[in-house]
mmCIF file of C-alpha atoms in Angstrom:
data_model
loop_
_atom_site.group_PDB
_atom_site.id
_atom_site.type_symbol
_atom_site.label_atom_id
_atom_site.label_comp_id
_atom_site.label_asym_id
_atom_site.label_seq_id
_atom_site.Cartn_x
_atom_site.Cartn_y
_atom_site.Cartn_z
ATOM 1 C CA MET A 1052 -15.726 -24.020 -18.013
ATOM 2 C CA LYS A 1053 -17.094 -20.729 -19.398
ATOM 3 C CA PRO A 1054 -17.370 -18.275 -16.420
ATOM 4 C CA ILE A 1055 -20.756 -17.270 -15.179
ATOM 5 C CA LEU A 1056 -21.196 -13.607 -16.148
ATOM 6 C CA ILE A 1057 -22.480 -11.473 -13.265
ATOM 7 C CA GLY A 1058 -23.654 -7.855 -14.000
ATOM 8 C CA ALA A 1059 -23.204 -5.074 -11.449
ATOM 9 C CA VAL A 1060 -23.929 -1.327 -11.571
ATOM 10 C CA ILE A 1061 -20.979 0.813 -10.135
ATOM 11 C CA TYR A 1062 -20.569 4.465 -9.648
ATOM 12 C CA ASP A 1063 -17.159 4.378 -7.856
ATOM 13 C CA PRO A 1064 -14.086 2.548 -8.994
ATOM 14 C CA LYS A 1065 -13.636 1.302 -5.435
ATOM 15 C CA VAL A 1066 -16.643 -0.688 -5.783
ATOM 16 C CA ALA A 1067 -14.980 -2.737 -8.460
ATOM 17 C CA THR A 1068 -12.535 -4.152 -5.870
ATOM 18 C CA ILE A 1069 -15.366 -5.823 -4.072
ATOM 19 C CA TRP A 1070 -16.272 -7.607 -7.174
ATOM 20 C CA ASP A 1071 -12.849 -8.680 -7.791
ATOM 21 C CA ILE A 1072 -12.738 -10.193 -4.304
ATOM 22 C CA ILE A 1073 -16.114 -12.014 -4.823
ATOM 23 C CA SER A 1074 -14.804 -13.253 -8.259
ATOM 24 C CA ARG A 1075 -11.759 -14.798 -6.725
ATOM 25 C CA PHE A 1076 -13.885 -16.440 -4.054
ATOM 26 C CA PHE A 1077 -15.856 -18.266 -6.708
ATOM 27 C CA ARG A 1078 -12.938 -19.058 -8.891
ATOM 28 C CA ASP A 1079 -11.168 -20.590 -5.748
ATOM 29 C CA ARG A 1080 -14.255 -22.928 -5.252
ATOM 30 C CA GLY A 1081 -14.375 -24.231 -8.800
ATOM 31 C CA CYS A 1082 -17.118 -22.021 -9.947
ATOM 32 C CA PRO A 1083 -15.613 -19.396 -12.259
ATOM 33 C CA MET A 1084 -17.451 -16.046 -12.517
ATOM 34 C CA ASP A 1085 -16.557 -12.837 -14.144
ATOM 35 C CA CYS A 1086 -18.057 -9.268 -13.825
ATOM 36 C CA VAL A 1087 -19.375 -6.949 -16.310
ATOM 37 C CA PHE A 1088 -20.109 -3.494 -15.047
ATOM 38 C CA TYR A 1089 -22.705 -1.144 -16.234
ATOM 39 C CA THR A 1090 -23.222 2.606 -15.645
ATOM 40 C CA ASN A 1091 -26.998 2.314 -14.955
ATOM 41 C CA TYR A 1092 -29.616 -0.320 -14.236
ATOM 42 C CA GLU A 1093 -31.511 0.129 -17.433
ATOM 43 C CA LEU A 1094 -28.486 -0.975 -19.439
ATOM 44 C CA GLN A 1095 -27.864 -3.912 -17.128
ATOM 45 C CA VAL A 1096 -31.523 -5.304 -17.462
ATOM 46 C CA ASP A 1097 -31.147 -4.963 -21.311
ATOM 47 C CA ALA A 1098 -27.937 -6.940 -21.030
ATOM 48 C CA LEU A 1099 -29.555 -9.582 -18.895
ATOM 49 C CA LEU A 1100 -32.579 -10.070 -21.090
ATOM 50 C CA ALA A 1101 -30.521 -10.036 -24.175
ATOM 51 C CA GLY A 1102 -28.423 -12.932 -22.739
ATOM 52 C CA HIS A 1103 -25.096 -10.925 -22.422
ATOM 53 C CA ILE A 1104 -24.818 -11.704 -18.722
ATOM 54 C CA ASP A 1105 -26.294 -14.641 -16.819
ATOM 55 C CA ILE A 1106 -26.893 -13.025 -13.484
ATOM 56 C CA ALA A 1107 -27.388 -9.376 -12.545
ATOM 57 C CA TRP A 1108 -27.000 -7.702 -9.064
ATOM 58 C CA ASN A 1109 -30.214 -5.892 -9.393
ATOM 59 C CA SER A 1110 -31.810 -2.986 -7.422
ATOM 60 C CA PRO A 1111 -35.429 -3.648 -6.353
ATOM 61 C CA LEU A 1112 -36.549 -1.312 -9.320
ATOM 62 C CA ALA A 1113 -34.339 -3.270 -11.815
ATOM 63 C CA TRP A 1114 -35.921 -6.564 -10.462
ATOM 64 C CA VAL A 1115 -39.395 -5.181 -11.044
ATOM 65 C CA ASP A 1116 -38.383 -3.905 -14.479
ATOM 66 C CA ALA A 1117 -36.844 -7.174 -15.461
ATOM 67 C CA GLN A 1118 -39.991 -9.131 -14.274
ATOM 68 C CA ARG A 1119 -42.207 -6.598 -16.085
ATOM 69 C CA ARG A 1120 -40.415 -7.125 -19.349
ATOM 70 C CA THR A 1121 -40.214 -10.950 -19.169
ATOM 71 C CA GLY A 1122 -43.659 -11.765 -17.865
ATOM 72 C CA GLY A 1123 -42.218 -12.730 -14.624
ATOM 73 C CA ALA A 1124 -39.688 -15.157 -16.054
ATOM 74 C CA CYS A 1125 -36.598 -14.036 -14.200
ATOM 75 C CA ARG A 1126 -35.452 -15.743 -10.874
ATOM 76 C CA ALA A 1127 -34.415 -14.017 -7.688
ATOM 77 C CA LEU A 1128 -31.405 -16.281 -6.667
ATOM 78 C CA ALA A 1129 -30.166 -14.643 -3.537
ATOM 79 C CA MET A 1130 -29.988 -11.564 -1.485
ATOM 80 C CA ARG A 1131 -28.247 -10.109 1.499
ATOM 81 C CA ASP A 1132 -29.706 -10.518 4.948
ATOM 82 C CA THR A 1133 -29.804 -6.606 5.023
ATOM 83 C CA ASP A 1134 -31.833 -6.548 1.844
ATOM 84 C CA ARG A 1135 -34.917 -8.017 3.576
ATOM 85 C CA ASP A 1136 -37.567 -5.953 5.459
ATOM 86 C CA ARG A 1137 -36.075 -2.577 4.828
ATOM 87 C CA ARG A 1138 -38.270 0.381 5.746
ATOM 88 C CA THR A 1139 -38.279 4.103 4.829
ATOM 89 C CA HIS A 1140 -38.767 6.752 7.476
ATOM 90 C CA LEU A 1141 -40.275 10.146 6.912
ATOM 91 C CA VAL A 1142 -38.357 12.372 9.178
ATOM 92 C CA ALA A 1143 -39.005 16.003 10.323
ATOM 93 C CA ARG A 1144 -37.395 18.443 12.736
ATOM 94 C CA THR A 1145 -38.388 18.008 16.274
ATOM 95 C CA ASP A 1146 -38.599 21.947 16.692
ATOM 96 C CA GLY A 1147 -40.952 22.034 13.620
ATOM 97 C CA PRO A 1148 -44.721 22.032 13.521
ATOM 98 C CA LEU A 1149 -45.163 18.474 12.213
ATOM 99 C CA ARG A 1150 -46.555 16.069 14.679
ATOM 100 C CA SER A 1151 -48.054 13.279 12.384
ATOM 101 C CA VAL A 1152 -48.379 12.569 8.595
ATOM 102 C CA ALA A 1153 -51.677 14.547 8.650
ATOM 103 C CA ASP A 1154 -49.565 17.602 9.206
ATOM 104 C CA LEU A 1155 -47.790 17.257 5.824
ATOM 105 C CA TRP A 1156 -50.580 18.818 3.826
ATOM 106 C CA GLY A 1157 -49.404 21.927 2.141
ATOM 107 C CA THR A 1158 -45.730 21.250 2.942
ATOM 108 C CA THR A 1159 -42.684 20.332 0.877
ATOM 109 C CA VAL A 1160 -41.383 16.675 1.352
ATOM 110 C CA ALA A 1161 -37.817 16.204 0.222
ATOM 111 C CA LEU A 1162 -37.173 12.904 -1.671
ATOM 112 C CA GLY A 1163 -34.231 11.198 -3.230
ATOM 113 C CA ALA A 1164 -33.413 10.594 -6.954
ATOM 114 C CA SER A 1165 -36.453 10.129 -9.138
ATOM 115 C CA ASP A 1166 -35.599 6.429 -9.515
ATOM 116 C CA SER A 1167 -34.912 5.659 -5.903
ATOM 117 C CA PRO A 1168 -37.243 3.070 -4.613
ATOM 118 C CA GLN A 1169 -36.618 3.757 -0.966
ATOM 119 C CA ALA A 1170 -36.383 7.562 -1.095
ATOM 120 C CA THR A 1171 -38.867 8.391 -3.782
ATOM 121 C CA LEU A 1172 -41.233 5.736 -5.215
ATOM 122 C CA LEU A 1173 -42.055 3.811 -2.015
ATOM 123 C CA PRO A 1174 -42.646 6.983 0.242
ATOM 124 C CA ILE A 1175 -44.864 8.540 -2.429
ATOM 125 C CA HIS A 1176 -46.743 5.168 -2.579
ATOM 126 C CA HIS A 1177 -46.884 5.130 1.201
ATOM 127 C CA LEU A 1178 -48.364 8.708 1.375
ATOM 128 C CA ALA A 1179 -50.798 7.905 -1.428
ATOM 129 C CA GLN A 1180 -52.211 5.181 0.751
ATOM 130 C CA GLN A 1181 -53.015 7.804 3.370
ATOM 131 C CA GLY A 1182 -54.543 10.135 0.745
ATOM 132 C CA PHE A 1183 -51.749 12.270 -0.099
ATOM 133 C CA GLN A 1184 -50.863 13.121 -3.706
ATOM 134 C CA PRO A 1185 -47.705 14.944 -4.724
ATOM 135 C CA GLY A 1186 -48.518 18.192 -6.427
ATOM 136 C CA ARG A 1187 -51.974 18.307 -4.957
ATOM 137 C CA ASP A 1188 -51.521 17.742 -1.187
ATOM 138 C CA PHE A 1189 -47.826 18.445 -0.884
ATOM 139 C CA THR A 1190 -44.749 19.464 -2.826
ATOM 140 C CA ALA A 1191 -42.380 16.762 -3.748
ATOM 141 C CA ARG A 1192 -38.868 18.060 -4.069
ATOM 142 C CA ARG A 1193 -36.668 15.471 -5.660
ATOM 143 C CA HIS A 1194 -32.838 15.374 -5.209
ATOM 144 C CA ASP A 1195 -31.634 13.734 -8.425
ATOM 145 C CA VAL A 1196 -28.163 12.651 -7.720
ATOM 146 C CA MET A 1197 -27.022 9.994 -10.282
ATOM 147 C CA VAL A 1198 -30.272 9.040 -11.821
ATOM 148 C CA GLY A 1199 -30.047 5.600 -13.370
ATOM 149 C CA LYS A 1200 -28.418 4.106 -10.233
ATOM 150 C CA HIS A 1201 -31.750 3.670 -8.539
ATOM 151 C CA GLY A 1202 -30.663 5.442 -5.258
ATOM 152 C CA ASP A 1203 -27.619 3.232 -4.771
ATOM 153 C CA HIS A 1204 -25.705 6.520 -4.458
ATOM 154 C CA VAL A 1205 -27.017 8.019 -1.242
ATOM 155 C CA GLY A 1206 -26.248 11.496 -2.179
ATOM 156 C CA GLY A 1207 -29.805 12.324 -3.151
ATOM 157 C CA GLU A 1208 -31.105 10.883 0.162
ATOM 158 C CA ARG A 1209 -28.574 12.853 2.140
ATOM 159 C CA ASP A 1210 -29.356 16.055 0.290
ATOM 160 C CA ALA A 1211 -32.973 15.491 1.179
ATOM 161 C CA LEU A 1212 -32.261 15.166 4.864
ATOM 162 C CA GLN A 1213 -30.227 18.336 4.515
ATOM 163 C CA ALA A 1214 -33.177 20.051 3.206
ATOM 164 C CA VAL A 1215 -35.061 19.242 6.423
ATOM 165 C CA LEU A 1216 -32.112 20.431 8.492
ATOM 166 C CA ASP A 1217 -31.811 23.713 6.715
ATOM 167 C CA GLY A 1218 -35.515 24.236 6.834
ATOM 168 C CA SER A 1219 -36.304 24.152 3.021
ATOM 169 C CA ALA A 1220 -38.287 21.074 3.329
ATOM 170 C CA ALA A 1221 -40.715 19.942 6.154
ATOM 171 C CA ALA A 1222 -39.913 16.175 5.921
ATOM 172 C CA ALA A 1223 -37.593 13.839 4.026
ATOM 173 C CA ALA A 1224 -37.674 10.181 3.153
ATOM 174 C CA VAL A 1225 -34.616 8.218 4.428
ATOM 175 C CA LEU A 1226 -33.826 4.523 4.304
ATOM 176 C CA ASP A 1227 -33.738 2.992 7.803
ATOM 177 C CA LEU A 1228 -30.184 1.826 7.435
ATOM 178 C CA ASN A 1229 -29.096 5.326 6.399
ATOM 179 C CA TRP A 1230 -31.030 6.892 9.292
ATOM 180 C CA LEU A 1231 -29.257 4.602 11.737
ATOM 181 C CA LEU A 1232 -25.842 5.312 10.061
ATOM 182 C CA TRP A 1233 -26.333 9.047 9.887
ATOM 183 C CA SER A 1234 -27.769 9.146 13.467
ATOM 184 C CA ALA A 1235 -24.716 7.369 14.615
ATOM 185 C CA ASP A 1236 -21.962 9.240 12.654
ATOM 186 C CA GLY A 1237 -23.051 12.775 13.479
ATOM 187 C CA THR A 1238 -24.601 13.635 10.051
ATOM 188 C CA VAL A 1239 -27.884 14.236 11.911
ATOM 189 C CA ASP A 1240 -28.593 14.843 15.541
ATOM 190 C CA PRO A 1241 -31.336 12.344 16.338
ATOM 191 C CA ALA A 1242 -32.646 14.701 19.073
ATOM 192 C CA GLY A 1243 -33.228 17.387 16.445
ATOM 193 C CA VAL A 1244 -34.767 15.245 13.905
ATOM 194 C CA ARG A 1245 -37.385 12.504 14.538
ATOM 195 C CA VAL A 1246 -39.285 9.958 12.749
ATOM 196 C CA LEU A 1247 -42.678 11.051 11.749
ATOM 197 C CA ASP A 1248 -43.973 7.887 9.921
ATOM 198 C CA THR A 1249 -42.433 4.568 8.513
ATOM 199 C CA THR A 1250 -43.362 2.556 5.503
ATOM 200 C CA ALA A 1251 -44.221 -1.058 5.428
ATOM 201 C CA PRO A 1252 -41.233 -3.432 5.073
ATOM 202 C CA PHE A 1253 -39.908 -3.930 1.546
ATOM 203 C CA ASP A 1254 -37.113 -5.974 0.126
ATOM 204 C CA HIS A 1255 -34.013 -4.386 -1.655
ATOM 205 C CA CYS A 1256 -31.391 -5.868 -3.988
ATOM 206 C CA ASN A 1257 -31.238 -9.366 -5.369
ATOM 207 C CA PHE A 1258 -29.118 -11.448 -7.682
ATOM 208 C CA THR A 1259 -31.466 -12.019 -10.685
ATOM 209 C CA ALA A 1260 -30.916 -14.924 -13.006
ATOM 210 C CA ALA A 1261 -31.864 -14.367 -16.803
ATOM 211 C CA PRO A 1262 -34.800 -16.548 -17.945
ATOM 212 C CA ALA A 1263 -32.552 -18.536 -20.168
ATOM 213 C CA PHE A 1264 -29.699 -19.192 -17.701
ATOM 214 C CA ASP A 1265 -29.406 -22.872 -16.918
ATOM 215 C CA PRO A 1266 -31.070 -23.608 -13.671
ATOM 216 C CA ALA A 1267 -28.405 -26.114 -12.652
ATOM 217 C CA ARG A 1268 -25.579 -23.671 -13.142
ATOM 218 C CA SER A 1269 -27.400 -20.931 -11.097
ATOM 219 C CA ALA A 1270 -27.980 -23.500 -8.373
ATOM 220 C CA ASP A 1271 -24.341 -24.312 -8.271
ATOM 221 C CA TRP A 1272 -23.509 -20.661 -8.099
ATOM 222 C CA VAL A 1273 -25.896 -19.961 -5.315
ATOM 223 C CA ARG A 1274 -24.586 -22.991 -3.408
ATOM 224 C CA VAL A 1275 -21.069 -21.463 -3.542
ATOM 225 C CA LEU A 1276 -22.416 -18.076 -2.601
ATOM 226 C CA LEU A 1277 -24.220 -19.508 0.467
ATOM 227 C CA THR A 1278 -20.977 -21.008 1.764
ATOM 228 C CA MET A 1279 -19.777 -17.402 2.584
ATOM 229 C CA ASN A 1280 -19.591 -17.326 6.326
ATOM 230 C CA TYR A 1281 -19.282 -14.040 8.482
ATOM 231 C CA ALA A 1282 -17.556 -16.194 11.174
ATOM 232 C CA ASN A 1283 -14.752 -16.915 8.776
ATOM 233 C CA PRO A 1284 -12.217 -13.955 9.004
ATOM 234 C CA GLU A 1285 -11.322 -14.597 5.236
ATOM 235 C CA HIS A 1286 -14.864 -14.069 4.226
ATOM 236 C CA ARG A 1287 -15.716 -11.197 6.650
ATOM 237 C CA GLU A 1288 -13.912 -8.408 4.798
ATOM 238 C CA MET A 1289 -15.795 -9.191 1.592
ATOM 239 C CA MET A 1290 -19.112 -9.414 3.450
ATOM 240 C CA ASP A 1291 -18.468 -6.156 5.470
ATOM 241 C CA LEU A 1292 -17.693 -4.329 2.117
ATOM 242 C CA GLU A 1293 -21.106 -5.578 0.719
ATOM 243 C CA GLY A 1294 -22.943 -4.728 3.946
ATOM 244 C CA LEU A 1295 -24.177 -8.066 5.049
ATOM 245 C CA LYS A 1296 -23.744 -10.891 7.715
ATOM 246 C CA ALA A 1297 -25.240 -13.640 5.595
ATOM 247 C CA TRP A 1298 -26.393 -14.437 2.092
ATOM 248 C CA LEU A 1299 -29.889 -15.684 2.000
ATOM 249 C CA PRO A 1300 -32.061 -17.330 -0.776
ATOM 250 C CA GLY A 1301 -33.865 -14.846 -2.960
ATOM 251 C CA ARG A 1302 -37.550 -14.281 -2.196
ATOM 252 C CA THR A 1303 -39.966 -12.165 -4.261
ATOM 253 C CA SER A 1304 -42.571 -11.399 -1.689
ATOM 254 C CA GLY A 1305 -40.918 -7.974 -0.735
ATOM 255 C CA TYR A 1306 -41.457 -6.168 -4.027
ATOM 256 C CA SER A 1307 -45.131 -6.037 -4.256
ATOM 257 C CA ALA A 1308 -45.332 -2.411 -2.894
ATOM 258 C CA LEU A 1309 -42.837 -1.318 -5.418
ATOM 259 C CA GLU A 1310 -44.506 -2.958 -8.243
ATOM 260 C CA THR A 1311 -47.754 -1.210 -7.229
ATOM 261 C CA ALA A 1312 -45.812 2.156 -6.772
ATOM 262 C CA THR A 1313 -44.451 1.899 -10.249
ATOM 263 C CA ARG A 1314 -47.852 1.369 -11.642
ATOM 264 C CA GLU A 1315 -49.398 4.254 -9.630
ATOM 265 C CA GLN A 1316 -46.707 6.736 -10.626
ATOM 266 C CA ASP A 1317 -46.527 5.377 -14.217
ATOM 267 C CA PHE A 1318 -42.831 5.114 -13.595
ATOM 268 C CA PHE A 1319 -41.823 3.062 -16.547
ATOM 269 C CA ALA A 1320 -43.607 5.269 -18.959
ATOM 270 C CA THR A 1321 -41.572 8.238 -17.908
ATOM 271 C CA VAL A 1322 -38.151 6.274 -18.013
ATOM 272 C CA PRO A 1323 -36.179 7.679 -20.930
ATOM 273 C CA ALA A 1324 -36.141 5.454 -24.166
ATOM 274 C CA ARG A 1325 -33.385 3.024 -24.269
ATOM 275 C CA MET B 1170 8.529 6.538 -37.531
ATOM 276 C CA PRO B 1171 12.301 7.480 -38.185
ATOM 277 C CA THR B 1172 14.135 4.652 -40.043
ATOM 278 C CA ASP B 1173 17.366 6.177 -40.159
ATOM 279 C CA ARG B 1174 18.385 5.977 -36.479
ATOM 280 C CA GLU B 1175 18.363 3.421 -33.692
ATOM 281 C CA PRO B 1176 15.384 3.506 -31.102
ATOM 282 C CA SER B 1177 16.197 5.432 -27.867
ATOM 283 C CA CYS B 1178 14.761 2.448 -25.965
ATOM 284 C CA ALA B 1179 13.159 -0.833 -26.702
ATOM 285 C CA VAL B 1180 11.301 -3.159 -24.362
ATOM 286 C CA ARG B 1181 9.539 -6.582 -24.718
ATOM 287 C CA GLY B 1182 6.506 -7.663 -22.772
ATOM 288 C CA ARG B 1183 4.995 -11.154 -22.130
ATOM 289 C CA TRP B 1184 1.504 -11.771 -20.764
ATOM 290 C CA ASP B 1185 0.707 -14.887 -18.733
ATOM 291 C CA ALA B 1186 -2.348 -16.728 -17.965
ATOM 292 C CA ARG B 1187 -2.577 -15.234 -14.488
ATOM 293 C CA GLY B 1188 -3.106 -11.810 -16.099
ATOM 294 C CA GLU B 1189 0.541 -10.659 -15.030
ATOM 295 C CA VAL B 1190 2.736 -8.762 -17.601
ATOM 296 C CA ARG B 1191 6.535 -9.157 -17.355
ATOM 297 C CA VAL B 1192 8.395 -6.327 -19.212
ATOM 298 C CA SER B 1193 12.018 -6.647 -19.994
ATOM 299 C CA GLY B 1194 14.627 -4.529 -21.655
ATOM 300 C CA ARG B 1195 18.508 -4.515 -21.658
ATOM 301 C CA HIS B 1196 19.193 -5.999 -18.217
ATOM 302 C CA PHE B 1197 16.090 -5.158 -16.347
ATOM 303 C CA THR B 1198 12.731 -6.775 -15.714
ATOM 304 C CA LEU B 1199 9.445 -5.255 -14.304
ATOM 305 C CA ASP B 1200 6.264 -7.081 -13.361
ATOM 306 C CA ALA B 1201 3.007 -5.260 -13.805
ATOM 307 C CA VAL B 1202 -0.577 -6.188 -13.050
ATOM 308 C CA GLY B 1203 -3.648 -4.574 -14.657
ATOM 309 C CA SER B 1204 -4.017 -1.187 -16.388
ATOM 310 C CA ALA B 1205 -5.135 0.965 -13.436
ATOM 311 C CA HIS B 1206 -6.004 -1.379 -10.495
ATOM 312 C CA LEU B 1207 -7.019 -0.163 -7.091
ATOM 313 C CA ASP B 1208 -6.005 -3.305 -5.216
ATOM 314 C CA HIS B 1209 -4.067 -2.023 -2.208
ATOM 315 C CA ASP B 1210 -2.700 -5.492 -1.348
ATOM 316 C CA GLU B 1211 -1.283 -5.816 -4.725
ATOM 317 C CA ALA B 1212 2.490 -5.381 -4.572
ATOM 318 C CA ARG B 1213 3.134 -5.064 -8.344
ATOM 319 C CA PRO B 1214 2.433 -1.781 -10.076
ATOM 320 C CA SER B 1215 -0.367 -1.068 -12.651
ATOM 321 C CA ALA B 1216 0.509 0.169 -15.994
ATOM 322 C CA LEU B 1217 -0.665 3.635 -14.805
ATOM 323 C CA GLU B 1218 1.497 3.566 -11.778
ATOM 324 C CA LEU B 1219 4.448 2.680 -14.106
ATOM 325 C CA LEU B 1220 3.692 5.763 -16.268
ATOM 326 C CA VAL B 1221 3.532 8.038 -13.267
ATOM 327 C CA SER B 1222 6.642 6.505 -11.870
ATOM 328 C CA ALA B 1223 8.383 6.999 -15.272
ATOM 329 C CA LEU B 1224 7.544 10.805 -15.068
ATOM 330 C CA VAL B 1225 8.782 10.962 -11.462
ATOM 331 C CA ALA B 1226 12.010 9.285 -12.360
ATOM 332 C CA ASP B 1227 12.425 11.295 -15.504
ATOM 333 C CA LEU B 1228 11.991 14.568 -13.662
ATOM 334 C CA LEU B 1229 14.176 13.812 -10.454
ATOM 335 C CA ALA B 1230 16.934 12.277 -12.677
ATOM 336 C CA GLY B 1231 16.889 15.330 -14.911
ATOM 337 C CA LEU B 1232 16.880 17.794 -11.945
ATOM 338 C CA GLY B 1233 19.818 15.833 -10.480
ATOM 339 C CA ARG B 1234 21.601 16.064 -13.894
ATOM 340 C CA GLU B 1235 21.208 19.767 -14.320
ATOM 341 C CA CYS B 1236 22.262 20.550 -10.702
ATOM 342 C CA GLN B 1237 25.384 18.434 -11.124
ATOM 343 C CA ARG B 1238 26.267 20.293 -14.264
ATOM 344 C CA ALA B 1239 25.829 23.640 -12.567
ATOM 345 C CA GLY B 1240 27.742 22.560 -9.466
ATOM 346 C CA VAL B 1241 24.850 22.793 -7.235
ATOM 347 C CA ARG B 1242 24.370 20.142 -4.465
ATOM 348 C CA ILE B 1243 21.159 18.602 -3.771
ATOM 349 C CA HIS B 1244 20.710 17.561 -0.119
ATOM 350 C CA ASP B 1245 17.420 16.035 -0.647
ATOM 351 C CA ALA B 1246 14.759 15.897 -3.309
ATOM 352 C CA GLU B 1247 11.285 14.334 -3.216
ATOM 353 C CA MET B 1248 8.395 14.330 -5.687
ATOM 354 C CA ALA B 1249 4.780 13.299 -5.023
ATOM 355 C CA ILE B 1250 2.473 13.149 -8.118
ATOM 356 C CA SER B 1251 -1.169 12.049 -8.372
ATOM 357 C CA ALA B 1252 -2.807 10.997 -11.745
ATOM 358 C CA TYR B 1253 -6.425 11.599 -12.482
ATOM 359 C CA LEU B 1254 -8.205 9.688 -15.344
ATOM 360 C CA ASP B 1255 -10.733 11.451 -17.432
ATOM 361 C CA ASN B 1256 -13.085 8.712 -16.391
ATOM 362 C CA PRO B 1257 -11.785 5.820 -14.261
ATOM 363 C CA LEU B 1258 -14.957 3.905 -14.797
ATOM 364 C CA VAL B 1259 -14.260 3.744 -18.650
ATOM 365 C CA ALA B 1260 -10.903 2.130 -17.666
ATOM 366 C CA LEU B 1261 -12.604 -0.376 -15.681
ATOM 367 C CA GLY B 1262 -14.779 -1.289 -18.669
ATOM 368 C CA VAL B 1263 -18.117 0.006 -17.249
ATOM 369 C CA VAL B 1264 -20.715 -0.294 -20.006
ATOM 370 C CA GLY B 1265 -22.439 3.071 -20.869
ATOM 371 C CA GLU B 1266 -19.876 5.379 -19.360
ATOM 372 C CA ALA B 1267 -19.030 8.493 -21.131
ATOM 373 C CA GLY B 1268 -15.490 9.974 -21.560
ATOM 374 C CA THR B 1269 -12.199 8.182 -21.946
ATOM 375 C CA ALA B 1270 -9.685 6.189 -19.988
ATOM 376 C CA ALA B 1271 -6.928 8.748 -20.673
ATOM 377 C CA VAL B 1272 -4.941 10.572 -18.063
ATOM 378 C CA ALA B 1273 -6.625 13.910 -17.745
ATOM 379 C CA SER B 1274 -4.266 15.507 -15.302
ATOM 380 C CA LEU B 1275 -1.127 14.979 -13.235
ATOM 381 C CA ASN B 1276 -0.615 17.121 -10.176
ATOM 382 C CA GLY B 1277 2.196 17.122 -7.639
ATOM 383 C CA SER B 1278 4.963 18.726 -5.853
ATOM 384 C CA LEU B 1279 8.776 18.592 -5.883
ATOM 385 C CA TYR B 1280 10.498 19.406 -2.581
ATOM 386 C CA VAL B 1281 14.164 20.079 -2.904
ATOM 387 C CA SER B 1282 16.747 21.074 -0.444
ATOM 388 C CA SER B 1283 19.953 22.379 -2.069
ATOM 389 C CA ASP B 1284 22.707 24.794 -1.913
ATOM 390 C CA ALA B 1285 21.082 26.963 -4.632
ATOM 391 C CA ASP B 1286 18.818 29.978 -3.886
ATOM 392 C CA ALA B 1287 15.262 29.708 -5.116
ATOM 393 C CA GLU B 1288 15.744 31.567 -8.259
ATOM 394 C CA ALA B 1289 18.735 29.444 -9.440
ATOM 395 C CA LEU B 1290 16.936 26.249 -8.370
ATOM 396 C CA ALA B 1291 13.887 27.253 -10.480
ATOM 397 C CA SER B 1292 16.125 27.920 -13.523
ATOM 398 C CA LEU B 1293 17.621 24.412 -13.212
ATOM 399 C CA TRP B 1294 14.245 23.080 -12.746
ATOM 400 C CA ASN B 1295 13.050 24.492 -15.862
ATOM 401 C CA LEU B 1296 16.023 23.140 -17.860
ATOM 402 C CA ALA B 1297 15.186 19.694 -16.292
ATOM 403 C CA LEU B 1298 11.586 20.032 -17.630
ATOM 404 C CA GLU B 1299 12.692 21.040 -21.122
ATOM 405 C CA ARG B 1300 15.019 18.053 -21.465
ATOM 406 C CA ALA B 1301 12.866 15.320 -19.854
ATOM 407 C CA PRO B 1302 11.439 13.026 -22.641
ATOM 408 C CA VAL B 1303 8.541 11.542 -20.614
ATOM 409 C CA HIS B 1304 7.581 15.022 -19.268
ATOM 410 C CA ALA B 1305 7.898 16.460 -22.946
ATOM 411 C CA THR B 1306 5.578 13.750 -24.327
ATOM 412 C CA LEU B 1307 2.955 13.935 -21.433
ATOM 413 C CA ARG B 1308 2.710 17.680 -21.520
ATOM 414 C CA ARG B 1309 1.420 17.504 -25.013
ATOM 415 C CA CYS B 1310 -1.798 15.864 -23.999
ATOM 416 C CA VAL B 1311 -2.084 15.967 -20.255
ATOM 417 C CA ASP B 1312 -2.768 18.813 -17.847
ATOM 418 C CA LEU B 1313 0.463 18.731 -16.028
ATOM 419 C CA ASP B 1314 1.044 20.771 -12.864
ATOM 420 C CA ILE B 1315 4.004 20.059 -10.808
ATOM 421 C CA GLU B 1316 5.016 22.785 -8.216
ATOM 422 C CA LEU B 1317 8.687 23.282 -7.263
ATOM 423 C CA LYS B 1318 8.806 23.862 -3.492
ATOM 424 C CA PRO B 1319 12.287 24.661 -2.321
ATOM 425 C CA VAL B 1320 12.966 23.616 1.284
ATOM 426 C CA ILE B 1321 15.225 25.740 3.187
#
């Protein structure tokens, strides 16, 4: 049987080993799959829509892009439990003057890469809902690390946090999971930096099926994926590497804020031509 | 390709459906998996590891030979080399990556404990470098930096 082709964006060779393990898991269960790696999400979405791959492991922005370009014909097959109901915090130094979002007027807010949903697009949308426009009410300072990877590489977010720590920015946008991690590992002293505000929940990555991909084959693939069980030690390593405790069916209700953000910020008009 | 002489070495390789490659020549056989894999559980070397291993064997054997000819006794010799690809993501087949899959640099150290003083040892090491075919080939196209560190 022809293997199902899964696309993934990788920025570090080590990530490829995770996909090797996942591919073996599927092959061993009679559902052969193979991976095609891309250097950025724009290329991956192009490949998905051209039918070069069957399923893409998409960032939320890549999902929004794929839906935009197909009139909503793609299908969100599955996602990690940790992809659901994420939030972004706006954090500030506790010894600084900021006490609420209202105090952000006239300040500099550190953001992640320009195409990071969690560290740029959604926090700007969140502030816009409260009447703050970048360039008018505050200065947005982006940290463009590995643009094209939609903020997968946390370098931009970490640089944004560092800007708060060194005083060059008043606040920074940080994904809740990264905030927890960096508070625990000593990257930031939670007593010295506090959460000023938090966005509404949103969903992160999903496995996106191409419109033309056979629904029966995608259902079979999802069935195998959902057999991964964190209680099984043989599956746990793979799930730990991907940062999840359970695979869940895909849902599309968590992307509306990002869809709105891309329209408000005219994001896709500014994406370099493919 | 010179046609008027015998090859200095010749090997044969066979690929099997599991993706493994068995290389054989004269009276030896080597198994390899992948070009430059990062699977730490895989016991068999990748092609890249075989290349770097060939360089290590080339240089340690060469140094041993030169020391023997000079009557210098080696107590211990150990070499550690790391290879850096120009862009490892190209070797993995990542669509859209720039650069090449070529080895860009090889860096390492050679630790030698011997009867010779540092100057004599360096001289023998330079002779070994000049006469080592794998090293002579790689230095044409790779940034090679192997530091000799005599151990007292």
